[in-house]
Structure formats: structure tokens, C-alpha cells
Amino acid sequence: MQLNIKHFVIFFTLLWFSCNNQNTKITEITGRQLLINDTLKAADSIDEYLIPYKQQINKVLNQPITYNPKTLSKYEGEFNTAIGNLIADIVYEQSNPVFNKRTGKNIDFVLLNNGGIRSIISEGDVTIRTAYEVMPFENKIVVVELSGNKILEMIQHLQKPGKAQPVSRNVEIALNKDLTLNKLLINGKTVDKNKNYFVATSDYLSNGGDGMLFFKEPISTTNLDYLIRNQLIDYFKKVDTIRATIDNRFIKL
């Protein structure tokens, strides 16, 4: 297998001289590039030293914590997927108690991005490693306070076909065949332009990532300091079987 050479190490050689006052001064800096590729051989002594640590890490990561009856993929639906629905609902369930305890308010709904889901959840035992594969990034959940007008701007972004962006079950979005908006409900009510809404999302998206510029310049932002990956792990440990389906939260009529 060929490795793409993307990293290198720079070795510096420093030449100096000592003055009468014992101060050290650098007089020259030279360097050379050492390519890191598959010609470099591993040191057996280092590998042997790391073996017990690898074994312990693998033991923790491979520990089954719940069961998944059906393989879940982010490519299985047009506007909502079972895996996206599952993750968005988990984020709501795990985040809202934290947010409520800190602020006395509740999250209205969750919006994540399809691209943040990096792996399927295979049928069978779900492990801690599964959560790391699905969410390998160090993304934390933040709760962004947005105006009703910003929510409508958000929906315009979600109307674009191509990716099923995960939203929690608190939202009902129905599009006409021409992708114009037919229905939008948040917690069973139509959007009020004069009301503010609390949307839980990742810190990456809250900064306008993945083209979600409507998150920028919010009314307020609350960082929950809670990794999405850890939310998955905490939830998986609470249930003996995952239940995830494609539903009617976001559909085209």
C-alpha cells in the first residue's frame, strides 16, 4: 500500500558560542526535511511497549453497550434518515436537561448536518468504538437562540435537495413537489416571527459551517461543553436496543 506523503519532520542544528558573561546566543539555524513514508520501519521496542495500552484501549472500545436490529446509513432517505433522526433525537434528549438546568429554558429542536455522520451503525452489537466511528470529531453541542425570521431562513437552506440534514422530532417540515414550503411546525405550532427559538447544534455549524450562515450573529449562544460522541455513548448505555426509523418529520409531499 502506498502512503501519501503529507508530513515531515524538520531537524534543526544550532551553532552557538559562549561569551564571557556566559550568555548563549544563536548564530545560525539550519534545517533539513525528513520525509515520513512507508520506508521508515517501526521500532520493535516501541511496539512492544505500546501493546498493553493498545489491548486495554481496544477492550474499552469494543465493549458492547447496546444492540442495533438493522443497519443504519445516512444515504437511505431523501429528506430524513433513520440514523439522522436517531442522532438528532439523542442530542435533544441528552442536551435539554443540561440546558434547562443552566437556563430554566428548553431547547425547541435540534439541527445537525448529514456530513457530520461519518459511518453506518451496523446491525448487531453497538460498542463505544461505534460512537467514535460515527462521530470522530470533537464537536460539542451549543444552543443558539435565533429569531423567527432566522428560523425561516434556516428552512430555506434545508429545502435544498441532496442531503438529509438531521432534525429532531420537535420539527415537522413538509415540502411541495416543487420543493416550496407546504408546512412548518415547531413543537406543533407555526413559526412566530416575533418569537425567539433555541436550536441545539454543533459548535462547527454554529459558526456557519457547511453553509449554515443563518447561525451566525445569534441572539445568544450557550455552550453545553458536551461532545456529541459522548451523548451517543451515554444514550446507548441507557437502552438495550436502538429504535430508529424514517418518519414524517421532514418529507416531500
Short mmCIF file of C-alpha atoms in Angstrom, two decimals, residues 84-212:
data_model
loop_
_atom_site.label_atom_id
_atom_site.label_comp_id
_atom_site.label_asym_id
_atom_site.label_seq_id
_atom_site.Cartn_x
_atom_site.Cartn_y
_atom_site.Cartn_z
CA GLY A 84 -30.03 11.12 11.30
CA ASN A 85 -33.32 11.02 13.18
CA LEU A 86 -31.76 8.84 15.87
CA ILE A 87 -28.77 11.12 16.41
CA ALA A 88 -30.83 14.32 16.40
CA ASP A 89 -33.27 12.85 18.93
CA ILE A 90 -30.41 11.63 21.11
CA VAL A 91 -28.88 15.11 21.09
CA TYR A 92 -32.21 16.59 22.16
CA GLU A 93 -32.73 14.02 24.92
CA GLN A 94 -29.22 14.40 26.31
CA SER A 95 -28.90 18.18 25.85
CA ASN A 96 -32.23 19.56 27.02
CA PRO A 97 -31.88 18.62 30.70
CA VAL A 98 -28.44 20.27 30.78
CA PHE A 99 -29.69 23.40 29.05
CA ASN A 100 -32.80 23.60 31.23
CA LYS A 101 -30.78 23.25 34.42
CA ARG A 102 -28.49 26.09 33.38
CA THR A 103 -31.04 28.49 31.93
CA GLY A 104 -34.51 27.40 33.04
CA LYS A 105 -35.48 27.20 29.35
CA ASN A 106 -35.99 24.35 26.90
CA ILE A 107 -34.47 23.56 23.54
CA ASP A 108 -37.04 23.91 20.75
CA PHE A 109 -35.36 21.49 18.35
CA VAL A 110 -32.06 20.11 17.09
CA LEU A 111 -30.40 20.63 13.70
CA LEU A 112 -27.23 18.77 12.71
CA ASN A 113 -25.61 18.07 9.34
CA ASN A 114 -25.57 14.96 7.21
CA GLY A 115 -21.84 15.34 6.59
CA GLY A 116 -21.09 15.04 10.30
CA ILE A 117 -22.24 11.41 10.30
CA ARG A 118 -19.09 9.56 9.28
CA SER A 119 -20.11 5.91 9.45
CA ILE A 120 -23.02 3.50 9.36
CA ILE A 121 -24.26 1.80 12.51
CA SER A 122 -24.10 -1.87 11.62
CA GLU A 123 -26.63 -4.47 12.65
CA GLY A 124 -25.60 -6.21 15.85
CA ASP A 125 -23.77 -5.10 18.96
CA VAL A 126 -23.12 -1.39 19.28
CA THR A 127 -19.88 -0.53 21.06
CA ILE A 128 -18.11 2.56 22.28
CA ARG A 129 -15.98 2.24 19.14
CA THR A 130 -19.19 2.61 17.10
CA ALA A 131 -19.77 6.06 18.59
CA TYR A 132 -16.20 7.08 17.72
CA GLU A 133 -16.67 5.86 14.15
CA VAL A 134 -19.99 7.67 13.70
CA MET A 135 -18.79 10.90 15.35
CA PRO A 136 -14.98 11.02 15.19
CA PHE A 137 -14.78 14.81 15.53
CA GLU A 138 -14.55 16.69 18.82
CA ASN A 139 -17.76 18.62 18.13
CA LYS A 140 -19.67 19.92 21.13
CA ILE A 141 -23.31 20.91 21.34
CA VAL A 142 -24.20 24.57 21.60
CA VAL A 143 -27.68 26.04 21.90
CA VAL A 144 -28.22 29.01 19.61
CA GLU A 145 -31.04 31.49 20.18
CA LEU A 146 -32.50 32.61 16.83
CA SER A 147 -35.35 34.90 15.81
CA GLY A 148 -38.37 33.57 13.95
CA ASN A 149 -37.07 35.21 10.78
CA LYS A 150 -33.77 33.35 11.13
CA ILE A 151 -35.70 30.09 11.52
CA LEU A 152 -37.42 30.76 8.19
CA GLU A 153 -34.00 31.46 6.67
CA MET A 154 -32.88 28.10 8.06
CA ILE A 155 -35.78 26.31 6.40
CA GLN A 156 -34.86 27.86 3.05
CA HIS A 157 -31.43 26.27 3.44
CA LEU A 158 -32.95 22.89 4.33
CA GLN A 159 -35.25 22.96 1.29
CA LYS A 160 -32.26 22.38 -0.98
CA PRO A 161 -32.26 18.74 -2.15
CA GLY A 162 -29.29 16.42 -1.94
CA LYS A 163 -28.62 15.88 1.74
CA ALA A 164 -30.96 14.81 4.52
CA GLN A 165 -29.90 17.17 7.32
CA PRO A 166 -30.90 15.64 10.68
CA VAL A 167 -33.59 17.43 12.70
CA SER A 168 -35.20 16.26 15.93
CA ARG A 169 -38.80 15.10 16.20
CA ASN A 170 -39.91 18.53 17.53
CA VAL A 171 -39.98 19.76 13.92
CA GLU A 172 -42.45 18.97 11.14
CA ILE A 173 -41.48 20.13 7.66
CA ALA A 174 -43.44 19.28 4.52
CA LEU A 175 -42.38 20.42 1.07
CA ASN A 176 -44.46 20.52 -2.09
CA LYS A 177 -43.29 18.62 -5.16
CA ASP A 178 -41.56 21.77 -6.42
CA LEU A 179 -39.73 22.00 -3.04
CA THR A 180 -41.67 25.07 -1.89
CA LEU A 181 -42.70 25.03 1.76
CA ASN A 182 -46.10 23.48 2.49
CA LYS A 183 -45.96 23.13 6.29
CA LEU A 184 -43.62 24.10 9.10
CA LEU A 185 -44.38 23.34 12.73
CA ILE A 186 -42.13 23.58 15.77
CA ASN A 187 -43.49 21.77 18.80
CA GLY A 188 -46.83 21.54 17.00
CA LYS A 189 -47.13 25.29 16.34
CA THR A 190 -46.48 27.50 13.33
CA VAL A 191 -43.35 29.65 13.46
CA ASP A 192 -43.87 33.06 15.07
CA LYS A 193 -41.63 35.71 13.52
CA ASN A 194 -41.79 37.69 16.76
CA LYS A 195 -40.60 34.78 18.90
CA ASN A 196 -37.10 33.53 19.58
CA TYR A 197 -36.23 29.84 19.33
CA PHE A 198 -33.49 27.77 20.95
CA VAL A 199 -31.80 25.44 18.47
CA ALA A 200 -29.23 22.86 19.56
CA THR A 201 -26.49 22.24 17.03
CA SER A 202 -22.76 21.53 16.81
CA ASP A 203 -20.17 24.20 17.52
CA TYR A 204 -18.97 23.72 13.92
CA LEU A 205 -22.36 24.56 12.44
CA SER A 206 -22.99 27.39 14.88
CA ASN A 207 -20.01 29.16 13.32
CA GLY A 208 -21.56 28.93 9.85
CA GLY A 209 -20.02 25.62 8.84
CA ASP A 210 -21.49 23.61 5.97
CA GLY A 211 -23.05 26.80 4.59
CA MET A 212 -25.36 27.29 7.58
#
